[in-house]
Amino acid sequence: MKKVIMYLNQFYGGIGGEEKADYEPSLLEGTVGPSKALDDMLTAGTVTHTILCGDGYMASHTAEALEKIGKLLEGLEFDILTAGPAFMSGRYGVSCVEVCNYVHKNFGVPAVTCMFEENPGREMYPQAMYVMAGSKSGAGMRKDMPKIAAFADKLLKGEEILWSDAEGYFPRGFRWQIQLPKEETAAKRSVAMLKKKLAGEPFETELPIDAEEMVPIAPPRDASKSRVAFVSTGGLVPMGNPDHIPSAASTRYGRYDLSGKNVLKKGEWKSVHGGYDQTYADEEPMLAMPLDALRRLEAEGKIGYFHPWFYTTTGNQTNRVNSVRMAKEIVEHLKADDIDTVIFGSA
């Protein structure tokens, strides 16, 4: 019987909720929660160990967490790593693919995880693992776990792995050559697709191309008459991080009222961004959000009006789908105050 190891976060590993998000990696001999369910479903292998780690610890100490997991796995024999399912949980999804990528590269075994299509982890390391298309919430656990088990069994049995649509995993960037009957020439297939398109019928292209949205460059404005807002991906938030914005792969943003404030004080604000040294922003928050300069420009008449709300998230590893969604939500707030100019600050 082949040996399987599964990775779970602190919640599904039975350690605790958000209060245990900083739980450091540990190795459990045997199964717990989803790893027990997976073990029951596998026909070609058995889950011998379960890796547990808090989402917060993995996000804030990624390199250290992966190194610790590597040491925990040293000397163990196993044939495959599985992780998740992560659903739409951004931090968990990123954690799953980070572990899958690390274990695949350092131990040479295949890795399988599962998550919702908009999870920011999905597109991080597509060629290092198989990411099964999964449900949006934990309510889909009973649908997603069999997907992981069935695909893991195929890998363990050494069966041929087909293309993404046939197997149910997200595309990995590899092209497949498929031998079709001689009569199904490219010309005939092209004409058949064209006829369906002209008739308004559904059809599937053999060469999908992602269309990038082109945003026109805004015309120049008279700053002295502009109504200005400040939006940032630098991760500056009030102490305590009230909106629980993750340090990477963010799925949410914060909106904070600056009415009556001319400065941001040390000890009242901090950076939660996981992609740069936060020390300087913690010491001087206005390096990340220059409120004093914006107030001065407003007082001097160099900008017409400064919007009293500050919008912030973390930009590192945040995928396009979530970025666009958050931007659209922020725009609605800006429209309500007739904002016509946005200063976009980064880390």
CSV table of C-alpha atoms in Angstrom, one decimal:
chain,number,residue,atom,x,y,z
A,1,MET,CA,0.0,0.0,0.0
A,2,LYS,CA,1.4,3.4,-1.0
A,3,LYS,CA,1.9,6.1,1.6
A,4,VAL,CA,0.2,9.5,1.6
A,5,ILE,CA,0.8,12.6,3.7
A,6,MET,CA,-1.8,15.4,4.0
A,7,TYR,CA,-1.4,19.0,4.9
A,8,LEU,CA,-4.1,20.8,6.9
A,9,ASN,CA,-4.4,24.2,8.6
A,10,GLN,CA,-5.1,24.8,12.3
A,11,PHE,CA,-8.8,24.8,11.8
A,12,TYR,CA,-9.3,21.6,9.9
A,13,GLY,CA,-6.5,20.0,12.0
A,14,GLY,CA,-8.6,20.5,15.1
A,15,ILE,CA,-6.1,22.9,16.8
A,16,GLY,CA,-8.5,25.9,16.9
A,17,GLY,CA,-9.8,28.9,15.0
A,18,GLU,CA,-8.2,32.3,14.3
A,19,GLU,CA,-6.8,32.5,17.8
A,20,LYS,CA,-4.5,29.6,16.8
A,21,ALA,CA,-3.6,31.0,13.4
A,22,ASP,CA,0.1,31.4,14.6
A,23,TYR,CA,0.4,27.6,15.3
A,24,GLU,CA,3.8,26.4,14.2
A,25,PRO,CA,4.2,23.3,12.0
A,26,SER,CA,3.8,19.9,13.6
A,27,LEU,CA,3.5,16.4,12.3
A,28,LEU,CA,0.8,14.1,13.5
A,29,GLU,CA,1.2,10.3,13.0
A,30,GLY,CA,-2.1,9.2,11.6
A,31,THR,CA,-5.2,11.2,10.6
A,32,VAL,CA,-7.5,13.9,11.8
A,33,GLY,CA,-10.6,15.4,10.2
A,34,PRO,CA,-10.2,15.7,6.5
A,35,SER,CA,-7.1,13.4,6.4
A,36,LYS,CA,-9.2,10.7,8.1
A,37,ALA,CA,-11.9,11.2,5.4
A,38,LEU,CA,-9.2,11.0,2.7
A,39,ASP,CA,-7.8,7.8,4.2
A,40,ASP,CA,-11.2,6.2,4.1
A,41,MET,CA,-11.7,7.0,0.5
A,42,LEU,CA,-8.3,6.0,-0.9
A,43,THR,CA,-8.0,2.6,-2.5
A,44,ALA,CA,-4.3,2.6,-3.5
A,45,GLY,CA,-2.8,4.2,-0.5
A,46,THR,CA,-3.1,5.1,3.2
A,47,VAL,CA,-2.6,8.4,5.0
A,48,THR,CA,0.3,7.8,7.4
A,49,HIS,CA,0.9,11.3,8.7
A,50,THR,CA,-0.8,14.7,8.8
A,51,ILE,CA,1.1,18.0,8.7
A,52,LEU,CA,-0.6,20.8,10.7
A,53,CYS,CA,0.2,24.5,10.5
A,54,GLY,CA,-1.6,27.8,11.3
A,55,ASP,CA,-2.6,30.0,8.3
A,56,GLY,CA,-1.2,33.1,10.0
A,57,TYR,CA,2.2,31.5,10.7
A,58,MET,CA,2.5,30.2,7.2
A,59,ALA,CA,1.6,33.6,5.8
A,60,SER,CA,3.9,35.6,8.0
A,61,HIS,CA,6.8,33.1,8.3
A,62,THR,CA,6.6,31.3,5.0
A,63,ALA,CA,10.3,30.4,4.6
A,64,GLU,CA,10.6,29.3,8.2
A,65,ALA,CA,7.4,27.3,8.1
A,66,LEU,CA,8.4,25.4,5.0
A,67,GLU,CA,11.9,24.7,6.4
A,68,LYS,CA,10.3,23.3,9.6
A,69,ILE,CA,8.0,21.1,7.5
A,70,GLY,CA,10.9,19.9,5.5
A,71,LYS,CA,12.7,18.8,8.7
A,72,LEU,CA,9.6,17.1,10.0
A,73,LEU,CA,9.4,15.0,6.8
A,74,GLU,CA,13.1,14.1,6.7
A,75,GLY,CA,13.5,10.3,6.9
A,76,LEU,CA,9.8,9.6,6.2
A,77,GLU,CA,8.9,7.5,3.1
A,78,PHE,CA,5.8,8.7,1.2
A,79,ASP,CA,4.6,8.6,-2.3
A,80,ILE,CA,2.3,11.7,-2.6
A,81,LEU,CA,1.3,14.8,-0.7
A,82,THR,CA,-2.2,16.1,-0.6
A,83,ALA,CA,-3.5,19.4,0.9
A,84,GLY,CA,-6.8,21.1,1.6
A,85,PRO,CA,-9.4,21.5,0.2
A,86,ALA,CA,-9.0,25.2,0.7
A,87,PHE,CA,-12.3,26.4,-0.9
A,88,MET,CA,-12.2,30.2,-1.1
A,89,SER,CA,-10.0,30.7,1.9
A,90,GLY,CA,-7.2,32.9,0.6
A,91,ARG,CA,-4.6,32.2,3.3
A,92,TYR,CA,-5.3,28.5,3.4
A,93,GLY,CA,-5.2,28.2,-0.4
A,94,VAL,CA,-1.8,30.0,-0.5
A,95,SER,CA,-0.6,27.8,2.4
A,96,CYS,CA,-1.6,24.6,0.6
A,97,VAL,CA,0.2,25.5,-2.7
A,98,GLU,CA,3.3,26.7,-0.8
A,99,VAL,CA,3.6,23.4,1.0
A,100,CYS,CA,2.8,21.4,-2.2
A,101,ASN,CA,5.4,23.3,-4.2
A,102,TYR,CA,8.0,23.0,-1.5
A,103,VAL,CA,7.5,19.2,-0.9
A,104,HIS,CA,7.3,18.5,-4.7
A,105,LYS,CA,10.6,20.3,-5.3
A,106,ASN,CA,12.5,19.0,-2.3
A,107,PHE,CA,11.1,15.4,-2.0
A,108,GLY,CA,10.3,14.6,-5.6
A,109,VAL,CA,6.7,13.4,-5.0
A,110,PRO,CA,3.5,14.5,-6.8
A,111,ALA,CA,1.2,16.9,-5.0
A,112,VAL,CA,-2.5,17.4,-5.2
A,113,THR,CA,-4.7,20.1,-3.6
A,114,CYS,CA,-8.2,21.5,-4.3
A,115,MET,CA,-9.8,25.0,-4.1
A,116,PHE,CA,-12.3,27.4,-5.6
A,117,GLU,CA,-11.3,29.0,-8.9
A,118,GLU,CA,-11.0,32.5,-7.4
A,119,ASN,CA,-8.7,31.4,-4.6
A,120,PRO,CA,-5.4,33.4,-4.8
A,121,GLY,CA,-3.4,30.3,-4.4
A,122,ARG,CA,-4.6,28.7,-7.6
A,123,GLU,CA,-2.3,30.4,-10.0
A,124,MET,CA,0.9,30.6,-7.9
A,125,TYR,CA,2.7,27.3,-8.9
A,126,PRO,CA,0.5,25.6,-11.6
A,127,GLN,CA,3.3,23.4,-12.9
A,128,ALA,CA,4.4,22.1,-9.6
A,129,MET,CA,1.1,20.4,-8.6
A,130,TYR,CA,-2.4,19.5,-9.5
A,131,VAL,CA,-5.1,21.9,-8.2
A,132,MET,CA,-8.5,20.3,-8.4
A,133,ALA,CA,-11.5,22.6,-9.1
A,134,GLY,CA,-13.4,22.8,-5.8
A,135,SER,CA,-16.2,24.4,-4.0
A,136,LYS,CA,-16.5,28.0,-2.7
A,137,SER,CA,-17.1,27.1,1.0
A,138,GLY,CA,-16.6,24.4,3.5
A,139,ALA,CA,-20.1,23.2,2.7
A,140,GLY,CA,-18.6,21.5,-0.3
A,141,MET,CA,-16.2,19.3,1.6
A,142,ARG,CA,-18.1,16.1,0.8
A,143,LYS,CA,-17.9,17.0,-2.9
A,144,ASP,CA,-14.2,18.1,-2.9
A,145,MET,CA,-12.6,15.3,-0.8
A,146,PRO,CA,-13.6,12.5,-3.3
A,147,LYS,CA,-12.0,14.5,-6.1
A,148,ILE,CA,-8.7,14.6,-4.2
A,149,ALA,CA,-9.0,10.9,-3.3
A,150,ALA,CA,-9.9,9.8,-6.8
A,151,PHE,CA,-7.1,11.7,-8.5
A,152,ALA,CA,-4.5,10.7,-5.8
A,153,ASP,CA,-5.5,7.1,-6.5
A,154,LYS,CA,-4.7,7.5,-10.2
A,155,LEU,CA,-1.3,8.9,-9.4
A,156,LEU,CA,-0.6,6.2,-6.9
A,157,LYS,CA,-1.6,3.5,-9.4
A,158,GLY,CA,0.5,5.0,-12.1
A,159,GLU,CA,-2.4,5.5,-14.4
A,160,GLU,CA,-2.3,7.9,-17.4
A,161,ILE,CA,-3.2,11.5,-16.3
A,162,LEU,CA,-5.3,13.2,-18.9
A,163,TRP,CA,-5.7,16.9,-19.7
A,164,SER,CA,-7.2,19.3,-17.2
A,165,ASP,CA,-10.8,19.3,-18.5
A,166,ALA,CA,-10.9,15.5,-18.6
A,167,GLU,CA,-9.5,15.1,-15.0
A,168,GLY,CA,-11.1,18.2,-13.3
A,169,TYR,CA,-7.9,20.1,-12.3
A,170,PHE,CA,-7.1,23.6,-13.3
A,171,PRO,CA,-4.9,24.1,-16.4
A,172,ARG,CA,-1.2,23.8,-15.7
A,173,GLY,CA,0.2,25.5,-18.7
A,174,PHE,CA,1.0,22.4,-20.7
A,175,ARG,CA,-0.3,21.6,-24.2
A,176,TRP,CA,-1.7,18.2,-25.0
A,177,GLN,CA,-1.4,16.6,-28.4
A,178,ILE,CA,-4.5,14.5,-29.1
A,179,GLN,CA,-4.7,12.1,-32.0
A,180,LEU,CA,-8.1,12.5,-33.7
A,181,PRO,CA,-9.7,10.4,-36.5
A,182,LYS,CA,-8.3,11.4,-39.9
A,183,GLU,CA,-11.7,12.7,-41.1
A,184,GLU,CA,-11.8,15.2,-38.3
A,185,THR,CA,-9.4,17.6,-40.0
A,186,ALA,CA,-8.6,21.1,-38.6
A,187,ALA,CA,-10.5,22.7,-41.4
A,188,LYS,CA,-13.7,20.8,-40.7
A,189,ARG,CA,-13.5,21.5,-37.0
A,190,SER,CA,-12.9,25.2,-37.6
A,191,VAL,CA,-15.9,25.4,-39.9
A,192,ALA,CA,-18.1,23.6,-37.4
A,193,MET,CA,-17.1,26.0,-34.7
A,194,LEU,CA,-17.7,29.0,-37.0
A,195,LYS,CA,-21.2,27.7,-37.9
A,196,LYS,CA,-22.0,27.3,-34.2
A,197,LYS,CA,-20.7,30.8,-33.4
A,198,LEU,CA,-22.8,32.4,-36.2
A,199,ALA,CA,-25.9,30.5,-35.0
A,200,GLY,CA,-25.3,31.7,-31.5
A,201,GLU,CA,-24.8,28.2,-30.2
A,202,PRO,CA,-22.3,27.2,-27.5
A,203,PHE,CA,-18.9,26.0,-28.7
A,204,GLU,CA,-15.5,25.3,-27.2
A,205,THR,CA,-12.3,26.6,-28.8
A,206,GLU,CA,-9.2,24.4,-29.1
A,207,LEU,CA,-6.9,27.4,-28.3
A,208,PRO,CA,-8.3,29.5,-25.5
A,209,ILE,CA,-6.7,32.9,-25.1
A,210,ASP,CA,-7.3,35.1,-22.0
A,211,ALA,CA,-8.4,38.6,-23.0
A,212,GLU,CA,-6.8,41.3,-20.9
A,213,GLU,CA,-9.0,44.3,-20.1
A,214,MET,CA,-7.5,47.5,-21.6
A,215,VAL,CA,-8.0,50.5,-19.4
A,216,PRO,CA,-7.5,53.8,-21.2
A,217,ILE,CA,-5.1,56.4,-19.8
A,218,ALA,CA,-7.1,59.1,-18.0
A,219,PRO,CA,-6.8,62.7,-19.4
A,220,PRO,CA,-4.8,65.3,-17.4
A,221,ARG,CA,-6.7,67.1,-14.7
A,222,ASP,CA,-6.3,70.4,-12.9
A,223,ALA,CA,-5.2,69.2,-9.5
A,224,SER,CA,-6.4,72.4,-7.7
A,225,LYS,CA,-9.9,71.5,-8.7
A,226,SER,CA,-9.7,67.7,-8.2
A,227,ARG,CA,-11.4,65.7,-5.5
A,228,VAL,CA,-8.7,63.3,-4.4
A,229,ALA,CA,-8.7,60.0,-2.5
A,230,PHE,CA,-5.8,57.8,-1.4
A,231,VAL,CA,-5.9,54.0,-2.0
A,232,SER,CA,-3.0,51.7,-1.0
A,233,THR,CA,-1.8,48.1,-1.2
A,234,GLY,CA,0.9,48.8,1.4
A,235,GLY,CA,-1.1,47.1,4.2
A,236,LEU,CA,-1.2,49.9,6.7
A,237,VAL,CA,-4.1,49.3,9.1
A,238,PRO,CA,-5.1,50.5,12.6
A,239,MET,CA,-3.6,48.6,15.5
A,240,GLY,CA,-5.3,45.3,16.0
A,241,ASN,CA,-6.0,44.9,12.3
A,242,PRO,CA,-9.8,45.2,12.8
A,243,ASP,CA,-10.7,43.9,9.4
A,244,HIS,CA,-8.3,40.9,9.6
A,245,ILE,CA,-6.5,41.8,6.4
A,246,PRO,CA,-4.0,39.0,5.6
A,247,SER,CA,-0.4,39.7,5.0
A,248,ALA,CA,-0.5,38.1,1.5
A,249,ALA,CA,-3.1,36.9,-1.0
A,250,SER,CA,-5.7,39.3,0.4
A,251,THR,CA,-9.4,38.8,-0.2
A,252,ARG,CA,-10.5,41.9,1.7
A,253,TYR,CA,-9.7,45.6,2.2
A,254,GLY,CA,-10.1,48.1,5.0
A,255,ARG,CA,-11.8,51.5,4.9
A,256,TYR,CA,-10.9,53.9,7.7
A,257,ASP,CA,-12.2,57.4,8.5
A,258,LEU,CA,-9.6,60.1,8.7
A,259,SER,CA,-11.9,63.0,9.4
A,260,GLY,CA,-10.3,65.5,11.8
A,261,LYS,CA,-6.9,63.8,11.5
A,262,ASN,CA,-3.8,65.6,10.2
A,263,VAL,CA,-1.2,62.9,11.1
A,264,LEU,CA,-1.1,59.1,11.6
A,265,LYS,CA,0.7,58.4,14.9
A,266,LYS,CA,3.1,55.6,15.8
A,267,GLY,CA,1.4,53.1,18.0
A,268,GLU,CA,-2.0,53.7,16.4
A,269,TRP,CA,-1.2,52.2,13.0
A,270,LYS,CA,0.9,49.3,11.8
A,271,SER,CA,1.7,47.5,8.5
A,272,VAL,CA,0.5,43.9,8.0
A,273,HIS,CA,2.1,43.5,4.6
A,274,GLY,CA,4.1,40.3,4.3
A,275,GLY,CA,6.2,41.4,1.4
A,276,TYR,CA,8.5,44.1,2.9
A,277,ASP,CA,10.2,45.0,6.2
A,278,GLN,CA,7.4,46.6,8.2
A,279,THR,CA,9.7,48.3,10.7
A,280,TYR,CA,9.8,51.6,9.0
A,281,ALA,CA,6.1,51.9,8.4
A,282,ASP,CA,5.4,50.9,12.0
A,283,GLU,CA,7.8,53.6,13.2
A,284,GLU,CA,6.4,56.2,10.8
A,285,PRO,CA,3.0,55.3,9.4
A,286,MET,CA,2.9,58.3,7.0
A,287,LEU,CA,5.6,56.6,5.0
A,288,ALA,CA,2.8,54.3,3.8
A,289,MET,CA,0.0,56.8,3.9
A,290,PRO,CA,1.2,60.5,3.6
A,291,LEU,CA,-1.7,62.1,5.4
A,292,ASP,CA,0.3,65.1,6.5
A,293,ALA,CA,1.3,65.9,2.9
A,294,LEU,CA,-2.2,65.5,1.6
A,295,ARG,CA,-3.7,67.7,4.2
A,296,ARG,CA,-1.0,70.4,3.5
A,297,LEU,CA,-1.7,70.2,-0.3
A,298,GLU,CA,-5.4,70.6,0.5
A,299,ALA,CA,-4.8,73.6,2.8
A,300,GLU,CA,-2.6,75.3,0.2
A,301,GLY,CA,-5.2,74.8,-2.5
A,302,LYS,CA,-3.0,72.5,-4.6
A,303,ILE,CA,-5.7,69.9,-4.5
A,304,GLY,CA,-9.3,70.9,-4.4
A,305,TYR,CA,-10.6,68.3,-1.8
A,306,PHE,CA,-9.3,65.4,0.1
A,307,HIS,CA,-11.6,62.4,0.6
A,308,PRO,CA,-11.8,61.6,4.4
A,309,TRP,CA,-11.6,57.8,4.0
A,310,PHE,CA,-8.4,55.7,3.5
A,311,TYR,CA,-8.6,52.4,1.7
A,312,THR,CA,-6.0,49.8,2.2
A,313,THR,CA,-5.1,46.1,1.5
A,314,THR,CA,-2.0,44.0,0.8
A,315,GLY,CA,-1.0,43.6,-2.8
A,316,ASN,CA,1.5,40.8,-2.6
A,317,GLN,CA,0.2,37.5,-4.1
A,318,THR,CA,-3.3,38.9,-4.4
A,319,ASN,CA,-4.8,37.5,-7.6
A,320,ARG,CA,-6.5,39.5,-10.3
A,321,VAL,CA,-10.0,38.3,-9.6
A,322,ASN,CA,-9.9,39.5,-6.0
A,323,SER,CA,-8.1,42.7,-7.0
A,324,VAL,CA,-10.8,43.6,-9.5
A,325,ARG,CA,-13.6,42.8,-7.1
A,326,MET,CA,-12.1,44.9,-4.3
A,327,ALA,CA,-11.4,47.8,-6.7
A,328,LYS,CA,-15.0,47.8,-7.9
A,329,GLU,CA,-16.3,47.9,-4.3
A,330,ILE,CA,-14.0,50.8,-3.5
A,331,VAL,CA,-15.0,52.7,-6.6
A,332,GLU,CA,-18.6,52.7,-5.4
A,333,HIS,CA,-17.6,54.5,-2.2
A,334,LEU,CA,-15.6,57.0,-4.2
A,335,LYS,CA,-18.4,57.7,-6.6
A,336,ALA,CA,-20.7,58.5,-3.7
A,337,ASP,CA,-18.3,61.4,-2.8
A,338,ASP,CA,-17.8,62.5,-6.4
A,339,ILE,CA,-14.1,61.6,-6.3
A,340,ASP,CA,-12.5,62.2,-9.7
A,341,THR,CA,-8.8,61.5,-8.8
A,342,VAL,CA,-7.2,58.6,-7.0
A,343,ILE,CA,-3.6,58.5,-5.7
A,344,PHE,CA,-2.6,54.8,-5.6
A,345,GLY,CA,0.2,54.0,-3.1
A,346,SER,CA,2.1,50.8,-2.9
A,347,ALA,CA,4.5,49.3,-0.4
